Amino acid sequence: MKNNCFKVKMMNVFIVIFIITLLFHIFLLIFQKGRQFDLYFLNMNDFFADFLNAVRFSAGRDPWFDETIHPMHHNQGGLWYIFCWCVKRMAGIEPGASLPDLWNNHAVMLITFYYLGVLYLLIGHSLICLCRKFNTSRLILIPLMMSYPMLHSIERANHVMFTAACIIYFISFYDSDNQRLKLFSCLCLALAASQKIYPVLFGFLFFEKKQYKEILVSALMTVVLFFVPFLFFKHGLQNFPRLLWNVKQFSSIEAHNSFILFVRVACLFSLILSLFQKSLFNRLICIIFPLLLLSTNAGFYTTLYFYPLIVLLFNKNNSNEDKYSIRPFETYFFFVYFVCLLMPLQICKYLFNTEGNDNLIIYYQTLKYIFLGVFAYETIYTIKSIVFKPIKSS
């Protein structure tokens, strides 16, 4: 009972802090809009670009071989481009259209708003399912549905919102006793992996109960959803090696040094470490951080993958030994971390008089160090629990 009261109080404090920062952000938008609009990408001068650019690039049904497209923009999966091509057909967009052309197309704007509305509802419903599983109050949806990562994703119209919803559904049902829900979770994992590739790492959760059948089903679904859409476009299956080449070209743009290599090696060890965690919270930590750091093109909107951790952080289970338990240090640490991550207010502008999106800069600069600290903590704690494992009396 004490644990329940403590988690409820913490969640209430979490929500109050978020609402205060959100209201202050809105207040500053009214009186100093130029400074607070930096919250969004390029000061909102690239509105809905992640979705609209994909619509433009899919118009000629040859998105991966188009040399006029920057490698950053043609390394998406085929299923996503098929959807964007359908939007192009509905709105009557011709190949070669520019981003301003799409902004001036009323049909495209209407479809975009419907598209974002559906994604928003999907994330909301998936979070409700997760709250029900973890015994967490649905009030947590207040900060999650209005958070900085959510606002940023909506402004970009990025399909990571769909991927995040699929992952949340997957975590809600992957260990369900209902076979239909379990099959649905496999489909959700396959859909997420076929869109963004790296969400396939959540499949490590299947190893807890040795769900090899589900691993196989998810793998087959992923292969079908990833490769079959290539046949819809020019060049067919030749688009796959071209996609890999595009990803390699884009990766070459990123900085490479010994520290980044060290972080990526730590990410691989973190995935292995997830197999030795008894608590679901710790397993998710060991999976989500590598997902964010291993991906070459992981924008701030990918922090939507933290949502299951946030919901689980405030679960009201009584037992301290069940798989939903969380250590005291982790509770306080991630409480502070997620408050800073979710709030839209850019505090550093007023503390240090900085320019640009300072919250975003701080996040990118600290993510690797936070991961290494958390990874070191999890490693030490895991080794300690294995070495000093209590001996059962005969």
CSV table of C-alpha atoms in Angstrom, one decimal:
chain,number,residue,atom,x,y,z
A,1,MET,CA,0.0,0.0,0.0
A,2,LYS,CA,2.8,2.4,0.8
A,3,ASN,CA,4.4,1.7,-2.5
A,4,ASN,CA,1.1,2.5,-4.3
A,5,CYS,CA,0.8,5.8,-2.4
A,6,PHE,CA,4.4,6.7,-3.2
A,7,LYS,CA,4.0,6.1,-6.9
A,8,VAL,CA,0.7,8.0,-7.0
A,9,LYS,CA,2.4,11.0,-5.3
A,10,MET,CA,5.4,10.9,-7.6
A,11,MET,CA,3.1,10.7,-10.7
A,12,ASN,CA,1.1,13.7,-9.5
A,13,VAL,CA,4.3,15.7,-8.9
A,14,PHE,CA,5.4,14.6,-12.4
A,15,ILE,CA,2.2,15.8,-14.0
A,16,VAL,CA,2.1,19.1,-12.1
A,17,ILE,CA,5.7,19.9,-13.1
A,18,PHE,CA,4.9,19.2,-16.7
A,19,ILE,CA,1.7,21.3,-16.7
A,20,ILE,CA,3.5,24.2,-15.2
A,21,THR,CA,6.3,24.1,-17.8
A,22,LEU,CA,3.8,23.7,-20.6
A,23,LEU,CA,1.7,26.7,-19.5
A,24,PHE,CA,4.9,28.7,-19.1
A,25,HIS,CA,5.9,27.6,-22.6
A,26,ILE,CA,2.5,28.7,-24.0
A,27,PHE,CA,2.8,32.0,-22.2
A,28,LEU,CA,6.2,32.7,-23.8
A,29,LEU,CA,4.9,31.6,-27.2
A,30,ILE,CA,2.4,34.5,-26.9
A,31,PHE,CA,4.9,37.1,-25.8
A,32,GLN,CA,8.2,35.9,-27.1
A,33,LYS,CA,7.2,33.5,-29.9
A,34,GLY,CA,10.4,33.7,-31.8
A,35,ARG,CA,12.5,32.2,-29.0
A,36,GLN,CA,10.1,29.4,-28.0
A,37,PHE,CA,9.3,28.4,-31.6
A,38,ASP,CA,12.9,27.0,-31.7
A,39,LEU,CA,11.4,24.1,-29.9
A,40,TYR,CA,10.3,22.9,-33.4
A,41,PHE,CA,12.7,21.9,-36.2
A,42,LEU,CA,14.1,24.9,-38.2
A,43,ASN,CA,11.7,27.2,-36.3
A,44,MET,CA,8.8,25.6,-38.1
A,45,ASN,CA,10.1,26.6,-41.5
A,46,ASP,CA,10.1,22.9,-42.6
A,47,PHE,CA,6.5,22.1,-41.5
A,48,PHE,CA,5.4,18.4,-42.0
A,49,ALA,CA,8.5,17.8,-44.0
A,50,ASP,CA,9.2,14.2,-43.0
A,51,PHE,CA,5.9,13.1,-44.4
A,52,LEU,CA,5.5,15.5,-47.3
A,53,ASN,CA,9.1,14.8,-48.6
A,54,ALA,CA,8.3,11.1,-48.6
A,55,VAL,CA,5.2,11.8,-50.6
A,56,ARG,CA,7.2,13.8,-53.1
A,57,PHE,CA,10.0,11.2,-53.4
A,58,SER,CA,7.6,8.3,-54.0
A,59,ALA,CA,5.7,10.1,-56.8
A,60,GLY,CA,7.9,8.6,-59.5
A,61,ARG,CA,7.9,5.1,-57.8
A,62,ASP,CA,11.7,5.2,-57.8
A,63,PRO,CA,12.7,6.7,-54.4
A,64,TRP,CA,15.9,4.8,-53.8
A,65,PHE,CA,17.6,5.4,-57.1
A,66,ASP,CA,16.7,9.1,-57.5
A,67,GLU,CA,20.1,10.8,-57.5
A,68,THR,CA,18.5,14.2,-56.8
A,69,ILE,CA,17.5,13.1,-53.3
A,70,HIS,CA,19.9,13.5,-50.4
A,71,PRO,CA,20.8,10.0,-48.9
A,72,MET,CA,19.1,11.1,-45.7
A,73,HIS,CA,15.7,11.1,-47.5
A,74,HIS,CA,15.7,7.8,-49.4
A,75,ASN,CA,16.6,5.2,-46.8
A,76,GLN,CA,13.0,4.4,-45.7
A,77,GLY,CA,11.2,1.1,-46.1
A,78,GLY,CA,9.0,0.2,-49.0
A,79,LEU,CA,5.8,-0.1,-47.1
A,80,TRP,CA,6.1,3.5,-46.0
A,81,TYR,CA,6.7,4.7,-49.5
A,82,ILE,CA,3.6,2.8,-50.8
A,83,PHE,CA,1.4,4.6,-48.3
A,84,CYS,CA,3.0,7.9,-49.4
A,85,TRP,CA,2.5,7.0,-53.1
A,86,CYS,CA,-1.2,6.5,-52.3
A,87,VAL,CA,-1.4,9.9,-50.8
A,88,LYS,CA,0.3,11.3,-53.9
A,89,ARG,CA,-2.4,9.6,-56.1
A,90,MET,CA,-5.3,11.0,-54.0
A,91,ALA,CA,-3.9,14.5,-54.0
A,92,GLY,CA,-2.9,14.5,-57.7
A,93,ILE,CA,0.8,15.3,-57.1
A,94,GLU,CA,3.1,15.2,-60.1
A,95,PRO,CA,6.8,14.1,-59.9
A,96,GLY,CA,9.1,17.1,-59.3
A,97,ALA,CA,6.7,18.9,-56.9
A,98,SER,CA,8.4,21.1,-54.3
A,99,LEU,CA,7.6,21.3,-50.6
A,100,PRO,CA,5.8,24.7,-51.0
A,101,ASP,CA,3.7,23.0,-53.7
A,102,LEU,CA,2.5,20.5,-51.2
A,103,TRP,CA,1.8,23.2,-48.6
A,104,ASN,CA,-0.4,24.9,-51.1
A,105,ASN,CA,-2.3,21.7,-52.0
A,106,HIS,CA,-5.4,21.6,-49.9
A,107,ALA,CA,-6.0,17.9,-50.4
A,108,VAL,CA,-2.5,17.1,-49.1
A,109,MET,CA,-3.0,19.2,-46.0
A,110,LEU,CA,-6.3,17.6,-45.3
A,111,ILE,CA,-4.8,14.1,-45.7
A,112,THR,CA,-1.9,15.1,-43.5
A,113,PHE,CA,-4.2,16.2,-40.7
A,114,TYR,CA,-6.2,13.0,-40.9
A,115,TYR,CA,-3.0,11.0,-40.9
A,116,LEU,CA,-1.6,12.8,-37.8
A,117,GLY,CA,-5.0,12.5,-36.1
A,118,VAL,CA,-5.1,8.7,-36.6
A,119,LEU,CA,-1.5,8.3,-35.4
A,120,TYR,CA,-2.3,10.4,-32.3
A,121,LEU,CA,-5.3,8.2,-31.5
A,122,LEU,CA,-3.2,5.1,-32.0
A,123,ILE,CA,-0.5,6.2,-29.6
A,124,GLY,CA,-3.2,7.2,-27.1
A,125,HIS,CA,-5.0,3.8,-27.3
A,126,SER,CA,-1.7,1.9,-27.1
A,127,LEU,CA,-0.8,3.8,-24.0
A,128,ILE,CA,-4.1,3.0,-22.4
A,129,CYS,CA,-3.5,-0.7,-23.1
A,130,LEU,CA,0.0,-0.4,-21.5
A,131,CYS,CA,-1.4,1.4,-18.4
A,132,ARG,CA,-3.9,-1.4,-18.0
A,133,LYS,CA,-1.1,-4.0,-18.1
A,134,PHE,CA,1.2,-2.1,-15.7
A,135,ASN,CA,-1.5,-1.0,-13.4
A,136,THR,CA,-0.6,2.7,-14.0
A,137,SER,CA,-3.1,5.6,-13.7
A,138,ARG,CA,-4.2,6.9,-17.1
A,139,LEU,CA,-3.5,10.4,-15.9
A,140,ILE,CA,0.0,9.8,-17.1
A,141,LEU,CA,-1.4,10.3,-20.6
A,142,ILE,CA,-1.7,14.1,-19.9
A,143,PRO,CA,2.1,14.8,-20.0
A,144,LEU,CA,2.8,12.0,-22.6
A,145,MET,CA,0.3,13.2,-25.2
A,146,MET,CA,1.4,16.8,-24.9
A,147,SER,CA,5.2,16.3,-24.4
A,148,TYR,CA,8.0,17.9,-26.3
A,149,PRO,CA,8.8,14.6,-28.2
A,150,MET,CA,5.1,14.4,-29.2
A,151,LEU,CA,4.9,18.0,-30.3
A,152,HIS,CA,8.2,17.6,-32.3
A,153,SER,CA,6.9,14.5,-34.0
A,154,ILE,CA,3.6,16.1,-35.0
A,155,GLU,CA,5.5,19.2,-36.3
A,156,ARG,CA,7.6,16.9,-38.5
A,157,ALA,CA,4.7,14.5,-39.3
A,158,ASN,CA,7.2,11.7,-38.8
A,159,HIS,CA,6.0,8.1,-39.0
A,160,VAL,CA,7.9,7.2,-35.9
A,161,MET,CA,4.6,7.9,-34.2
A,162,PHE,CA,3.2,4.8,-35.9
A,163,THR,CA,6.3,2.8,-35.1
A,164,ALA,CA,6.1,3.9,-31.4
A,165,ALA,CA,2.4,2.9,-31.2
A,166,CYS,CA,3.3,-0.5,-32.6
A,167,ILE,CA,6.1,-0.9,-30.0
A,168,ILE,CA,3.7,0.1,-27.2
A,169,TYR,CA,1.1,-2.4,-28.4
A,170,PHE,CA,3.9,-5.1,-28.7
A,171,ILE,CA,5.0,-4.5,-25.1
A,172,SER,CA,1.4,-4.6,-23.9
A,173,PHE,CA,0.6,-8.0,-25.4
A,174,TYR,CA,3.9,-9.9,-26.2
A,175,ASP,CA,3.5,-12.1,-23.1
A,176,SER,CA,-0.3,-12.2,-23.1
A,177,ASP,CA,-2.1,-15.5,-22.4
A,178,ASN,CA,-4.5,-14.7,-25.3
A,179,GLN,CA,-3.1,-16.2,-28.5
A,180,ARG,CA,-4.8,-13.6,-30.7
A,181,LEU,CA,-3.3,-10.7,-28.8
A,182,LYS,CA,0.1,-12.4,-28.8
A,183,LEU,CA,-0.2,-12.8,-32.6
A,184,PHE,CA,-1.2,-9.2,-32.8
A,185,SER,CA,2.0,-8.2,-30.9
A,186,CYS,CA,4.1,-10.2,-33.4
A,187,LEU,CA,2.4,-8.2,-36.2
A,188,CYS,CA,3.1,-4.9,-34.4
A,189,LEU,CA,6.8,-5.8,-34.0
A,190,ALA,CA,7.0,-6.7,-37.6
A,191,LEU,CA,5.3,-3.5,-38.7
A,192,ALA,CA,7.7,-1.4,-36.6
A,193,ALA,CA,10.8,-3.2,-37.8
A,194,SER,CA,9.8,-3.0,-41.4
A,195,GLN,CA,9.5,0.8,-41.0
A,196,LYS,CA,12.5,1.7,-38.9
A,197,ILE,CA,14.6,-1.5,-38.7
A,198,TYR,CA,16.0,-0.9,-35.2
A,199,PRO,CA,12.7,-1.6,-33.3
A,200,VAL,CA,13.4,-5.2,-34.1
A,201,LEU,CA,15.6,-5.0,-30.9
A,202,PHE,CA,12.5,-5.2,-28.8
A,203,GLY,CA,12.3,-8.8,-29.9
A,204,PHE,CA,14.8,-9.5,-27.2
A,205,LEU,CA,11.9,-9.4,-24.8
A,206,PHE,CA,10.8,-12.8,-26.3
A,207,PHE,CA,13.8,-14.5,-24.8
A,208,GLU,CA,12.5,-14.0,-21.2
A,209,LYS,CA,10.0,-16.9,-21.6
A,210,LYS,CA,11.8,-18.6,-24.5
A,211,GLN,CA,9.1,-17.6,-26.9
A,212,TYR,CA,10.9,-19.0,-30.0
A,213,LYS,CA,7.6,-19.6,-31.9
A,214,GLU,CA,6.8,-15.9,-31.6
A,215,ILE,CA,10.4,-15.0,-32.6
A,216,LEU,CA,9.9,-17.1,-35.8
A,217,VAL,CA,6.5,-15.6,-36.6
A,218,SER,CA,7.7,-12.1,-36.1
A,219,ALA,CA,10.8,-12.7,-38.3
A,220,LEU,CA,8.7,-14.1,-41.1
A,221,MET,CA,6.2,-11.2,-40.9
A,222,THR,CA,9.1,-8.7,-40.9
A,223,VAL,CA,10.7,-10.3,-44.0
A,224,VAL,CA,7.4,-10.2,-45.9
A,225,LEU,CA,6.5,-6.7,-44.9
A,226,PHE,CA,10.0,-5.4,-45.7
A,227,PHE,CA,10.8,-7.1,-49.0
A,228,VAL,CA,7.4,-7.6,-50.8
A,229,PRO,CA,6.8,-3.8,-51.1
A,230,PHE,CA,10.0,-3.4,-53.1
A,231,LEU,CA,8.2,-5.2,-56.0
A,232,PHE,CA,5.7,-2.3,-56.2
A,233,PHE,CA,8.5,0.1,-57.3
A,234,LYS,CA,10.9,0.3,-60.2
A,235,HIS,CA,13.9,-2.0,-60.0
A,236,GLY,CA,12.0,-4.5,-57.8
A,237,LEU,CA,14.2,-6.4,-55.3
A,238,GLN,CA,17.3,-4.5,-56.6
A,239,ASN,CA,16.0,-1.6,-54.4
A,240,PHE,CA,17.2,-3.5,-51.3
A,241,PRO,CA,21.0,-3.4,-52.1
A,242,ARG,CA,20.4,0.2,-53.2
A,243,LEU,CA,18.7,1.0,-49.9
A,244,LEU,CA,21.8,-0.5,-48.0
A,245,TRP,CA,24.1,1.7,-50.2
A,246,ASN,CA,22.0,4.8,-49.4
A,247,VAL,CA,22.2,4.0,-45.6
A,248,LYS,CA,26.0,3.6,-45.9
A,249,GLN,CA,26.3,6.9,-47.8
A,250,PHE,CA,24.3,8.7,-45.1
A,251,SER,CA,26.3,7.0,-42.3
A,252,SER,CA,29.5,8.3,-43.8
A,253,ILE,CA,28.2,11.8,-43.1
A,254,GLU,CA,28.1,11.2,-39.4
A,255,ALA,CA,31.1,11.8,-37.2
A,256,HIS,CA,33.2,8.7,-36.4
A,257,ASN,CA,35.7,8.5,-33.6
A,258,SER,CA,36.9,6.2,-30.9
A,259,PHE,CA,34.4,7.5,-28.3
A,260,ILE,CA,31.4,6.8,-30.7
A,261,LEU,CA,32.8,3.4,-31.4
A,262,PHE,CA,33.1,2.7,-27.7
A,263,VAL,CA,29.5,3.8,-27.2
A,264,ARG,CA,28.3,1.5,-29.9
A,265,VAL,CA,30.2,-1.5,-28.5
A,266,ALA,CA,28.6,-0.7,-25.1
A,267,CYS,CA,25.2,-0.7,-26.9
A,268,LEU,CA,25.8,-4.3,-28.2
A,269,PHE,CA,26.8,-5.4,-24.7
A,270,SER,CA,23.7,-3.7,-23.3
A,271,LEU,CA,21.5,-5.9,-25.5
A,272,ILE,CA,23.2,-9.0,-24.1
A,273,LEU,CA,22.9,-7.6,-20.6
A,274,SER,CA,19.1,-7.3,-21.2
A,275,LEU,CA,18.9,-11.1,-21.2
A,276,PHE,CA,20.1,-11.3,-17.6
A,277,GLN,CA,17.6,-8.7,-16.1
A,278,LYS,CA,14.7,-9.9,-14.0
A,279,SER,CA,12.8,-6.7,-14.0
A,280,LEU,CA,11.1,-5.6,-17.2
A,281,PHE,CA,12.1,-2.0,-16.5
A,282,ASN,CA,15.8,-2.9,-16.6
A,283,ARG,CA,15.4,-5.0,-19.7
A,284,LEU,CA,13.7,-2.1,-21.5
A,285,ILE,CA,16.6,0.2,-20.4
A,286,CYS,CA,19.1,-2.2,-21.9
A,287,ILE,CA,17.1,-2.2,-25.2
A,288,ILE,CA,15.9,1.4,-25.7
A,289,PHE,CA,19.2,3.2,-25.2
A,290,PRO,CA,21.0,1.1,-27.8
A,291,LEU,CA,18.0,1.6,-30.2
A,292,LEU,CA,18.4,5.4,-29.9
A,293,LEU,CA,22.2,5.3,-30.2
A,294,LEU,CA,22.8,2.7,-32.8
A,295,SER,CA,20.5,4.2,-35.4
A,296,THR,CA,22.3,6.5,-37.8
A,297,ASN,CA,19.4,8.8,-38.3
A,298,ALA,CA,17.7,9.0,-34.9
A,299,GLY,CA,16.0,12.3,-34.5
A,300,PHE,CA,14.6,13.6,-31.2
A,301,TYR,CA,11.2,12.2,-32.0
A,302,THR,CA,12.6,8.7,-31.4
A,303,THR,CA,12.5,9.4,-27.7
A,304,LEU,CA,8.8,8.3,-28.0
A,305,TYR,CA,10.3,4.9,-27.5
A,306,PHE,CA,10.9,5.9,-23.8
A,307,TYR,CA,7.1,6.0,-23.3
A,308,PRO,CA,6.8,2.4,-22.0
A,309,LEU,CA,9.5,3.2,-19.4
A,310,ILE,CA,7.6,6.3,-18.3
A,311,VAL,CA,4.4,4.3,-17.9
A,312,LEU,CA,6.2,1.5,-16.1
A,313,LEU,CA,8.0,4.0,-13.8
A,314,PHE,CA,4.7,4.8,-12.1
A,315,ASN,CA,3.2,1.3,-11.9
A,316,LYS,CA,1.3,0.5,-8.7
A,317,ASN,CA,2.2,-3.1,-8.2
A,318,ASN,CA,2.6,-4.0,-4.5
A,319,SER,CA,5.3,-6.6,-4.7
A,320,ASN,CA,8.9,-5.5,-4.7
A,321,GLU,CA,10.1,-8.7,-6.3
A,322,ASP,CA,7.8,-9.0,-9.3
A,323,LYS,CA,8.9,-8.3,-12.8
A,324,TYR,CA,7.5,-4.7,-12.7
A,325,SER,CA,9.7,-3.7,-9.7
A,326,ILE,CA,12.0,-0.7,-10.0
A,327,ARG,CA,15.0,0.1,-7.7
A,328,PRO,CA,14.8,3.3,-5.7
A,329,PHE,CA,17.8,4.9,-7.4
A,330,GLU,CA,16.3,4.3,-10.8
A,331,THR,CA,13.0,5.7,-9.7
A,332,TYR,CA,14.5,9.1,-8.7
A,333,PHE,CA,17.0,9.3,-11.5
A,334,PHE,CA,14.6,8.6,-14.3
A,335,PHE,CA,11.9,10.8,-12.7
A,336,VAL,CA,14.3,13.8,-13.2
A,337,TYR,CA,15.5,12.6,-16.6
A,338,PHE,CA,12.0,12.2,-18.0
A,339,VAL,CA,10.8,15.5,-16.6
A,340,CYS,CA,13.7,17.2,-18.5
A,341,LEU,CA,13.0,15.2,-21.6
A,342,LEU,CA,9.2,15.8,-21.8
A,343,MET,CA,8.8,19.4,-20.8
A,344,PRO,CA,8.5,21.8,-23.8
A,345,LEU,CA,10.0,24.8,-21.9
A,346,GLN,CA,13.5,25.8,-23.0
A,347,ILE,CA,15.0,26.8,-19.7
A,348,CYS,CA,18.5,27.3,-20.8
A,349,LYS,CA,17.5,30.3,-23.0
A,350,TYR,CA,16.9,32.2,-19.8
A,351,LEU,CA,19.7,30.8,-17.7
A,352,PHE,CA,22.5,31.2,-20.3
A,353,ASN,CA,20.9,33.4,-22.9
A,354,THR,CA,21.5,30.8,-25.6
A,355,GLU,CA,20.1,30.7,-29.1
A,356,GLY,CA,18.5,27.8,-31.0
A,357,ASN,CA,16.8,24.8,-29.6
A,358,ASP,CA,18.9,24.4,-26.4
A,359,ASN,CA,16.8,21.5,-25.0
A,360,LEU,CA,17.5,19.5,-28.1
A,361,ILE,CA,21.2,20.3,-28.0
A,362,ILE,CA,21.5,19.3,-24.4
A,363,TYR,CA,19.7,16.0,-25.1
A,364,TYR,CA,22.0,15.1,-28.0
A,365,GLN,CA,25.1,16.0,-26.0
A,366,THR,CA,24.1,14.1,-22.9
A,367,LEU,CA,22.4,11.0,-24.2
A,368,LYS,CA,25.6,9.1,-24.7
A,369,TYR,CA,27.0,9.9,-21.3
A,370,ILE,CA,23.7,9.1,-19.6
A,371,PHE,CA,23.6,5.8,-21.3
A,372,LEU,CA,27.1,4.9,-20.3
A,373,GLY,CA,26.3,5.8,-16.7
A,374,VAL,CA,23.2,3.8,-16.7
A,375,PHE,CA,24.9,0.9,-18.5
A,376,ALA,CA,27.7,0.9,-15.9
A,377,TYR,CA,25.2,0.8,-13.1
A,378,GLU,CA,23.2,-2.0,-14.6
A,379,THR,CA,26.3,-4.0,-15.3
A,380,ILE,CA,27.6,-3.7,-11.8
A,381,TYR,CA,24.3,-4.5,-10.3
A,382,THR,CA,23.8,-7.5,-12.5
A,383,ILE,CA,27.2,-8.9,-11.8
A,384,LYS,CA,26.7,-8.4,-8.1
A,385,SER,CA,23.3,-10.2,-8.2
A,386,ILE,CA,24.9,-13.1,-10.0
A,387,VAL,CA,28.0,-13.4,-7.9
A,388,PHE,CA,26.3,-12.9,-4.6
A,389,LYS,CA,23.2,-14.9,-5.5
A,390,PRO,CA,21.5,-16.2,-2.3
A,391,ILE,CA,22.1,-19.9,-1.7
A,392,LYS,CA,18.9,-21.8,-1.1
A,393,SER,CA,18.9,-23.9,2.0
A,394,SER,CA,18.4,-27.6,1.3
